[in-house]
C-alpha positions as MATLAB code, in Angstrom:
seq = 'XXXXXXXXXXXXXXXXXXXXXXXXXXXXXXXXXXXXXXXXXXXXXXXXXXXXXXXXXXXXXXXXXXXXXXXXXXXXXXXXXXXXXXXXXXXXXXXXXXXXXXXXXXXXXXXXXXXXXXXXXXXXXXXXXXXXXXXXXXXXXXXXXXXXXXXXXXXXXXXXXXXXXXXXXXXXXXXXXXXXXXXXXXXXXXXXXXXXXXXXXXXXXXXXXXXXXXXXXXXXXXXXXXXXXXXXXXXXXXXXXXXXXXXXXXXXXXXXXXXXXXXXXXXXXXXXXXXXXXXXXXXXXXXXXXXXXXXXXXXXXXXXXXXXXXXXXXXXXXXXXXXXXXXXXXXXXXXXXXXXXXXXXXXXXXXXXXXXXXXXXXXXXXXXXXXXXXXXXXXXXXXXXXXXXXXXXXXXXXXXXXXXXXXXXXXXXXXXXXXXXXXXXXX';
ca = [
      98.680  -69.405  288.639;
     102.250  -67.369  289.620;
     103.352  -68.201  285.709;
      99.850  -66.078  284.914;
     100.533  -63.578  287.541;
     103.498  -63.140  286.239;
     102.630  -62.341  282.410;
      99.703  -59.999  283.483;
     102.100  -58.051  285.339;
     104.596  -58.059  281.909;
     101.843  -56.980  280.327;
     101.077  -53.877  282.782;
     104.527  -52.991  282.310;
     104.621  -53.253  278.864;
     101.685  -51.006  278.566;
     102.641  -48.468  280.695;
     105.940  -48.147  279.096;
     104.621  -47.608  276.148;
     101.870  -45.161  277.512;
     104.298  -43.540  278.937;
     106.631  -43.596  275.794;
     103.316  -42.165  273.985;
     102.846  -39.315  275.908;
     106.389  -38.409  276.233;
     106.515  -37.823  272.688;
     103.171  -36.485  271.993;
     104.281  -33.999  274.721;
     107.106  -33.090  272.202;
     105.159  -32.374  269.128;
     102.486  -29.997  271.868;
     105.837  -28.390  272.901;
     106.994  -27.745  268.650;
     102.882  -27.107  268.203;
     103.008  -24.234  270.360;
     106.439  -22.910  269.388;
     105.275  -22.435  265.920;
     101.857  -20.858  266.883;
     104.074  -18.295  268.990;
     105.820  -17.988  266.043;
     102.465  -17.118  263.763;
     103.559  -20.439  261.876;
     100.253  -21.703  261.433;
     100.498  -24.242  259.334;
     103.493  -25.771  260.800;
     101.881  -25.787  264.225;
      98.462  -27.879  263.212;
     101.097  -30.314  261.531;
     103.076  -30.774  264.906;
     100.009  -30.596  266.466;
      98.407  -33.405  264.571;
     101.425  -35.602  264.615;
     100.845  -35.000  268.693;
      97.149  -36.531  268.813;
      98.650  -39.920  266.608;
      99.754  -40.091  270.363;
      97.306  -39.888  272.245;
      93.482  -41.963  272.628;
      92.034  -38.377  273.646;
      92.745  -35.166  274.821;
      93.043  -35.087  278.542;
      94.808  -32.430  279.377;
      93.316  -28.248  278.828;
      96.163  -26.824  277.730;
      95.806  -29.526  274.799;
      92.373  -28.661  273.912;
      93.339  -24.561  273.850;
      96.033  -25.393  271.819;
      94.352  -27.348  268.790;
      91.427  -24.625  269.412;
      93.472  -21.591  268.584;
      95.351  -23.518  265.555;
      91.839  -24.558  264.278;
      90.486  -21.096  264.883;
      93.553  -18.957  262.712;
      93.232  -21.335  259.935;
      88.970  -20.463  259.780;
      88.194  -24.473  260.769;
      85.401  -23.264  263.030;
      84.296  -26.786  263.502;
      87.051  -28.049  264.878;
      88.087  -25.178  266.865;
      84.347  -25.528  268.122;
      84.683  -28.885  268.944;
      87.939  -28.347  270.941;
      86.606  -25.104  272.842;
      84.062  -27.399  274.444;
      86.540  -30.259  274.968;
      89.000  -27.523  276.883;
      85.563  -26.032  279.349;
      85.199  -29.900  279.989;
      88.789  -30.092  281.256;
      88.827  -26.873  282.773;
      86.750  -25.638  285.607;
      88.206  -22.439  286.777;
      85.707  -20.066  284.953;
      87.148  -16.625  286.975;
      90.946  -17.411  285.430;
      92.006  -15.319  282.341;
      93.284  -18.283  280.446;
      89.045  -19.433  280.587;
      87.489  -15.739  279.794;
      90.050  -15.391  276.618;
      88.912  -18.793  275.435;
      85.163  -18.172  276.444;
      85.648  -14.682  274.205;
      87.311  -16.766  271.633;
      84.710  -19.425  271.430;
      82.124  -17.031  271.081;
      83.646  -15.386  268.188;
      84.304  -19.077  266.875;
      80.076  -19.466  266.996;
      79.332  -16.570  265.305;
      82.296  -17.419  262.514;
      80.670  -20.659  262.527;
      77.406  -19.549  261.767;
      78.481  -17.308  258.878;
      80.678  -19.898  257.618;
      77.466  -22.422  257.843;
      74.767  -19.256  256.092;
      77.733  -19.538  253.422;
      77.608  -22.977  252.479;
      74.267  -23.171  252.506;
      74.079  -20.050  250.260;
      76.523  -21.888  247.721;
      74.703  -25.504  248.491;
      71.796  -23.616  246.738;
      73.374  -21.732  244.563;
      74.981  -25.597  243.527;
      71.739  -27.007  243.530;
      70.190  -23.877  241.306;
      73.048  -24.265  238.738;
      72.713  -28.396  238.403;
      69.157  -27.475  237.893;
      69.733  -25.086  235.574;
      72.078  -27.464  233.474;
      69.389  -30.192  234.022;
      67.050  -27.538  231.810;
      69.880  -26.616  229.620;
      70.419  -30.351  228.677;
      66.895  -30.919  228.481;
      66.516  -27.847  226.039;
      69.644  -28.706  224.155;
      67.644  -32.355  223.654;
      64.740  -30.574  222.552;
      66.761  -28.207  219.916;
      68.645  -30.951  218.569;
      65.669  -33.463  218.200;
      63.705  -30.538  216.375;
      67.022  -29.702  214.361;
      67.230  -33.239  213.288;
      63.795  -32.861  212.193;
      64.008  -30.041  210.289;
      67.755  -31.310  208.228;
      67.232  -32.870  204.898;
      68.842  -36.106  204.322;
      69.937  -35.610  200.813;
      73.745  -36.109  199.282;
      73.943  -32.510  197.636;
      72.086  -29.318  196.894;
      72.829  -27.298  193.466;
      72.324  -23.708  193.547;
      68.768  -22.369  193.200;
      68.055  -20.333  190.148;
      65.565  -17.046  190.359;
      62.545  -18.745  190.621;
      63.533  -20.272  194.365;
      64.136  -24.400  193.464;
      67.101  -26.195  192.743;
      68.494  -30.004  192.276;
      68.896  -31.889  194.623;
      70.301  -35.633  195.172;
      69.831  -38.401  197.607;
      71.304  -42.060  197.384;
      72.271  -41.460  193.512;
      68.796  -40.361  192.144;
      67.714  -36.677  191.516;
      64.940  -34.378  192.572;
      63.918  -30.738  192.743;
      63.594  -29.015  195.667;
      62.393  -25.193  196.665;
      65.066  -23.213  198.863;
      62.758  -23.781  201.870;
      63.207  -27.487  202.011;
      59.838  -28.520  199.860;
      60.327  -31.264  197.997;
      58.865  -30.609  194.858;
      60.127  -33.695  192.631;
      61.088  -36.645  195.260;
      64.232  -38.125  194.338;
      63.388  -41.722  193.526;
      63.486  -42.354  189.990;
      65.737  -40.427  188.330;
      69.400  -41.042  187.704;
      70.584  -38.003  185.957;
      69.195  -34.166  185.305;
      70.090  -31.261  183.135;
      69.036  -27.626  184.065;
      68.845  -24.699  181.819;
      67.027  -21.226  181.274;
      64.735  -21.864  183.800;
      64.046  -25.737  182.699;
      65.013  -28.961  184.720;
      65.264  -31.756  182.749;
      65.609  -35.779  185.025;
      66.221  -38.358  183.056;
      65.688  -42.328  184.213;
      69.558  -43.102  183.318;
      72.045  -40.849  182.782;
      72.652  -42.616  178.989;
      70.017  -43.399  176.471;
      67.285  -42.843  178.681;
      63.846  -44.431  178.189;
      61.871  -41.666  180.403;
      61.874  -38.041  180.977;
      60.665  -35.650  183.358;
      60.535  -32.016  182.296;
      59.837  -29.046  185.188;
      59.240  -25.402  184.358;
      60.451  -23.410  187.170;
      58.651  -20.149  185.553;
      55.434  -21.931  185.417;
      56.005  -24.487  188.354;
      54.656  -27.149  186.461;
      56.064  -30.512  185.067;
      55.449  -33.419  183.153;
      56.412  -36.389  181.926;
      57.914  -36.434  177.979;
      55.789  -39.024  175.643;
      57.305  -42.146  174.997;
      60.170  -42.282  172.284;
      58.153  -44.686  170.353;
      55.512  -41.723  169.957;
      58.052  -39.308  168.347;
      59.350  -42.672  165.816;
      57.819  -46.667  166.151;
      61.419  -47.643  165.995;
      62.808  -45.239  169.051;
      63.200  -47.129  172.608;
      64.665  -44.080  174.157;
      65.908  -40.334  173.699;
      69.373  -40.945  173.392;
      71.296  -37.692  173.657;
      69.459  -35.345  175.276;
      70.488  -31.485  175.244;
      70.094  -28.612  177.619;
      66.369  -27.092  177.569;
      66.077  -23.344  176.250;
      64.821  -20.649  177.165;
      61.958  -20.640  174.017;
      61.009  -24.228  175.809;
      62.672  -26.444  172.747;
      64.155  -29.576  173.696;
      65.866  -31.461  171.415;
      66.561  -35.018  171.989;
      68.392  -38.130  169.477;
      66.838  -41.006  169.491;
      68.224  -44.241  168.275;
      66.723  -45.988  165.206;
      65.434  -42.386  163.919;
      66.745  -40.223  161.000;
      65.830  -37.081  162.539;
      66.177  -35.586  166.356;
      63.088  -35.174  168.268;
      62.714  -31.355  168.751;
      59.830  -31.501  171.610;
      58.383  -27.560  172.606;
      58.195  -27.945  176.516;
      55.603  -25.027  176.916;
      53.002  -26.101  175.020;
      53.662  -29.737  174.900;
      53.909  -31.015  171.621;
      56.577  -32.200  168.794;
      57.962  -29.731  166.622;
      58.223  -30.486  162.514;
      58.460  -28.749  159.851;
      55.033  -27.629  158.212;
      55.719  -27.994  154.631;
      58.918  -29.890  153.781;
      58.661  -29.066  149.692;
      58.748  -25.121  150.541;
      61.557  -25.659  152.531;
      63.534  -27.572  149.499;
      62.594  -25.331  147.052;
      63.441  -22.475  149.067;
      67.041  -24.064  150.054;
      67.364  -25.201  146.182;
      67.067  -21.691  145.010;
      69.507  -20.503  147.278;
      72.047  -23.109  146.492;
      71.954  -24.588  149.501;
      71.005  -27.906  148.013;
      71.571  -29.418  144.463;
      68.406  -31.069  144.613;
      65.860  -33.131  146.269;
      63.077  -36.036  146.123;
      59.807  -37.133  147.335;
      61.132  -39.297  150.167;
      62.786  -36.417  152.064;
      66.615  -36.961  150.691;
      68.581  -33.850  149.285;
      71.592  -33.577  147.423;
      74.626  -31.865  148.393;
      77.984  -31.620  147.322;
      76.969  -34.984  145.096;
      75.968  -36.893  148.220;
      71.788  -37.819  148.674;
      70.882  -37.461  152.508;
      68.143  -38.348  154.683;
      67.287  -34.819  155.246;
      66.804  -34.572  159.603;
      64.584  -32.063  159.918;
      65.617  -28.511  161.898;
      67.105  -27.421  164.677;
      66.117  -23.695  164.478;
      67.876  -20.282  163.037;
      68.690  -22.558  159.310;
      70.822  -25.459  160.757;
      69.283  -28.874  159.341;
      70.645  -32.538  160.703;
      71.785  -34.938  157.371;
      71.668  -38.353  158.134;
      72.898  -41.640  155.143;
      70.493  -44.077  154.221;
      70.414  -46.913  156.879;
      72.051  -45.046  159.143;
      70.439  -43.868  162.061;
      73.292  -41.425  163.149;
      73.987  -37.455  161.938;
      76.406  -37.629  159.680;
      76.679  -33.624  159.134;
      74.956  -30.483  159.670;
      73.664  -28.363  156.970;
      73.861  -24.765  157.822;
      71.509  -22.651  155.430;
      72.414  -19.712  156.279;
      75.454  -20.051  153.814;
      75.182  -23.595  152.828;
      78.093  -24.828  154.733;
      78.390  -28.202  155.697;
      79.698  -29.076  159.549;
      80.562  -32.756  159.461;
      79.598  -34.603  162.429;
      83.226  -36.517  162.347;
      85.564  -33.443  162.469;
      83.376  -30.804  164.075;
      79.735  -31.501  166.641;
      78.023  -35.063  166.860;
      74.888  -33.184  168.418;
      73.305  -29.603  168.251;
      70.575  -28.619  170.416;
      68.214  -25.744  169.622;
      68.754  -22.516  168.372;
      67.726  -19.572  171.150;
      69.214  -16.258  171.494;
      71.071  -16.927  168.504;
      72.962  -19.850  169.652;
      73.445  -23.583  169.676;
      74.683  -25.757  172.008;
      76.911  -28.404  170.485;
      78.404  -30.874  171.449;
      82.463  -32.222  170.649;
      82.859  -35.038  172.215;
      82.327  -34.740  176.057;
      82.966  -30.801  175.627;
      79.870  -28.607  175.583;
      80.235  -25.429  172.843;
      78.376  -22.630  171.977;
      77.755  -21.841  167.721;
      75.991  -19.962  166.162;
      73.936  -20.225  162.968;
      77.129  -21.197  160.340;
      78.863  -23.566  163.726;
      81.322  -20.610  164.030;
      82.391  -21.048  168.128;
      80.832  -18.183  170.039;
      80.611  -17.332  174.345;
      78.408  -19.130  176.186;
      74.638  -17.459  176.709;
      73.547  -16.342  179.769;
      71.520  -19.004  181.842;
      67.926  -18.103  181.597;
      67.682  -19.449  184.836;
      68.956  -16.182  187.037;
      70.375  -15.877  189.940;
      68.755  -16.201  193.409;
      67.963  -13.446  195.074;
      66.504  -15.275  198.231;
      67.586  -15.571  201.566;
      68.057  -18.703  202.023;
      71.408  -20.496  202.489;
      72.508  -24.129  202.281;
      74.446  -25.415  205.131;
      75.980  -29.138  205.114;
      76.492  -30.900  208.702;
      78.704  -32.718  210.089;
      77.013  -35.781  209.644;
      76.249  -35.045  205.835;
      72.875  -33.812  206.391;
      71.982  -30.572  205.292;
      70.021  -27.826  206.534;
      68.331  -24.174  204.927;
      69.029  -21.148  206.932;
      67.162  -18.157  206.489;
      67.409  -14.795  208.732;
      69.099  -16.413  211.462;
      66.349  -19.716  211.512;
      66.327  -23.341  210.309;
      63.528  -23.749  208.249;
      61.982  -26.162  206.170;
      58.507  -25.678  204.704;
      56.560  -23.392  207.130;
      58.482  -24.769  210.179;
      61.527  -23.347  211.672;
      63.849  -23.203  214.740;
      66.115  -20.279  215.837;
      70.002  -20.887  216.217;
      70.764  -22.596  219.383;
      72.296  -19.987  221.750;
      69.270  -17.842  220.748;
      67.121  -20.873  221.769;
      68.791  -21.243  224.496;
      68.285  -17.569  225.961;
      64.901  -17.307  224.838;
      63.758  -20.208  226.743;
      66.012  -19.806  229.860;
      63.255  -17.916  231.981;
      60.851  -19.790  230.875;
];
């Protein structure tokens, strides 16, 4: 019992040594606190000040409580300095002193600072609250513009350039089609692996060599078809073979294999073009020394050499093929009987239009004219557009038509998305 006696009263002594340590320096920081707020050194004095209430359990004392109220008060924390005023009239009950009518003015002016401070932050609490909204609609509308953008962007690899009557090529995953410059699909791009496009013609072809099916579209007339069968033109033919560009007087003009003459197909009215009378045309060509001579099964003579005589090409230029042989072997120019050999000068010559040919040397595309003399290229038949749309790739590879400040694509559209954006924002 004494040897319990005995640490209680350790313990008291303990306790109150270090109370009293506690308060001794707690009453040092109060003493720096005030200093500093004498000294208009605000910020220094709440630091002293709050290093002086690690000190303490609570504030006992009223000086205290006037103190932290005053520090709290010049640096605009009403809620402390609120809190402290009443903790200082709890401690101090002399209401006629000076020292309690200065703090009682004080706290009132701490109330109404309070209040204004409180009006405040519930002004910007809703003004917070109004602006999340707002972003909540913004997001939602930006949602709504991109999920209607996405609908309205064409999922194609490329776009050519539309010509004057409003379409173009297009291609998506390695096949082309023809669109018109508002997005309409007007050939879906599904079955053909190559196209050609000139004076106002497209031309799709199954495979970009030899092809065994062709699909012609006339952007004048907005109509298209597919080509007869190769084996129409000649029983031996199982595709075109080289096919040239289109012109602008609706001749194609195509070289198909196992025949001894091109195909020379008019687009416009849909139907193979031959020559009428065969023996006119050799006597006429004899008697202008053009040929030496010529038979019954369509060969001439020239220069001392029979030929499979080919048939025309338009403006007096006529394809000479050797027996056996299903390959030009020269072109016979009427015009002044000279003779354009197929191994030094063009393997093919498309149709004459606007007196010119397009020949080909090689990979190299050339313009002739009637005697293969190299002459400027014609002017594409095709135009230029004059529209208003433009073609605009993503960033994801899609693309999109623009016209007068809108995505479109048929008859839908969508305005730019800032404009979208402000347009809707009231709404």
């Amino acid at each position: 019992m004494k040897k319990l006696l005995l640490v209680l009263l350790c313990f008291v002594a303990v306790y109150t040594t270090t109370a009293q340590s506690n308060k001794d320096i707690a009453n040092v920081y109060i003493k720096r606190s005030q200093e500093s707020l004498d000294n208009l050194e605000i910020e220094e004095s709440l630091e002293h000040f709050t290093k002086a209430m690690k000190y303490m359990d609570t504030i006992t004392s009223a000086k205290v409580a006037r103190l932290g109220t005053y520090i709290h008060y010049e640096l605009r924390n009403f809620q402390e300095a609120q809190s402290l005023a009443k903790q200082y009239f709890l401690l101090n009950r002399n209401k006629k002193s000076e020292e309690y009518r200065g703090l009682l003015e004080l706290y009132v002016n701490i109330n109404e600072e309070l209040e204004i401070q409180k009006r405040e932050e519930a002004r910007l609490e809703k003004e917070r609250l109004a602006k999340e909204k707002e972003l909540r609609r913004i997001d939602s509308l930006k949602t709504l513009w991109n999920n209607k953008s996405e609908s309205l962007s064409l999922k194609v690899d490329s776009i050519y350039d539309f010509n004057k009557n409003n379409l173009a090529l297009y291609v998506a995953n390695g096949f082309f089609g023809i669109l018109s410059d508002k997005g309409e699909i007007i050939i879906k791009a599904d079955s053909y692996e190559d196209a050609l496009s000139f004076d106002g013609f497209f031309i799709l072809k199954n495979k970009k060599e030899d092809p065994t099916k062709i699909y012609a579209y006339n952007s004048n007339s907005n109509s298209g078809f597919v080509l007869p069968s190769p084996s129409d033109f000649n029983t031996l033919s199982t595709h075109y073979g080289k096919v040239m560009l289109p012109r602008g007087n609706g001749r194609l003009v195509t070289y198909p294999n196992n025949s001894y003459e091109p195909m020379v197909y008019d687009l416009n009215v849909k139907r193979y073009v031959k020559i009428a009378n065969k023996k006119e045309l050799f006597k006429n060509l004899k008697k202008n020394d053009v040929i030496d001579k010529y038979n019954k099964d369509d060969e001439v003579k020239v220069d001392k050499e029979w030929y499979r005589f080919g048939g025309h090409l338009g403006g007096g230029i006529h394809p000479l093929y050797f027996a056996n042989r299903y390959q030009v072997y020269s072109f016979l120019c009427s015009i002044d009987g000279r003779v354009l050999r197929a191994s030094s000068t063009y393997q093919y010559i498309g149709f004459f239009h606007n007196n010119k040919y397009q020949a080909l040397k090689g990979d190299e595309t050339i313009w002739i004219n009637q005697n293969g003399t190299k002459v400027g290229a014609p002017d594409n038949e095709s135009g230029k557009y004059v529209g208003l749309s433009k073609v605009v790739k993503l960033e994801d590879g899609t693309y999109q038509i623009m016209q007068g400040g809108f995505i479109i694509l048929g008859d839908e559209k969508l305005e730019k998305l800032q404009d979208f954006l402000r347009n809707n924002s009231s709404k």
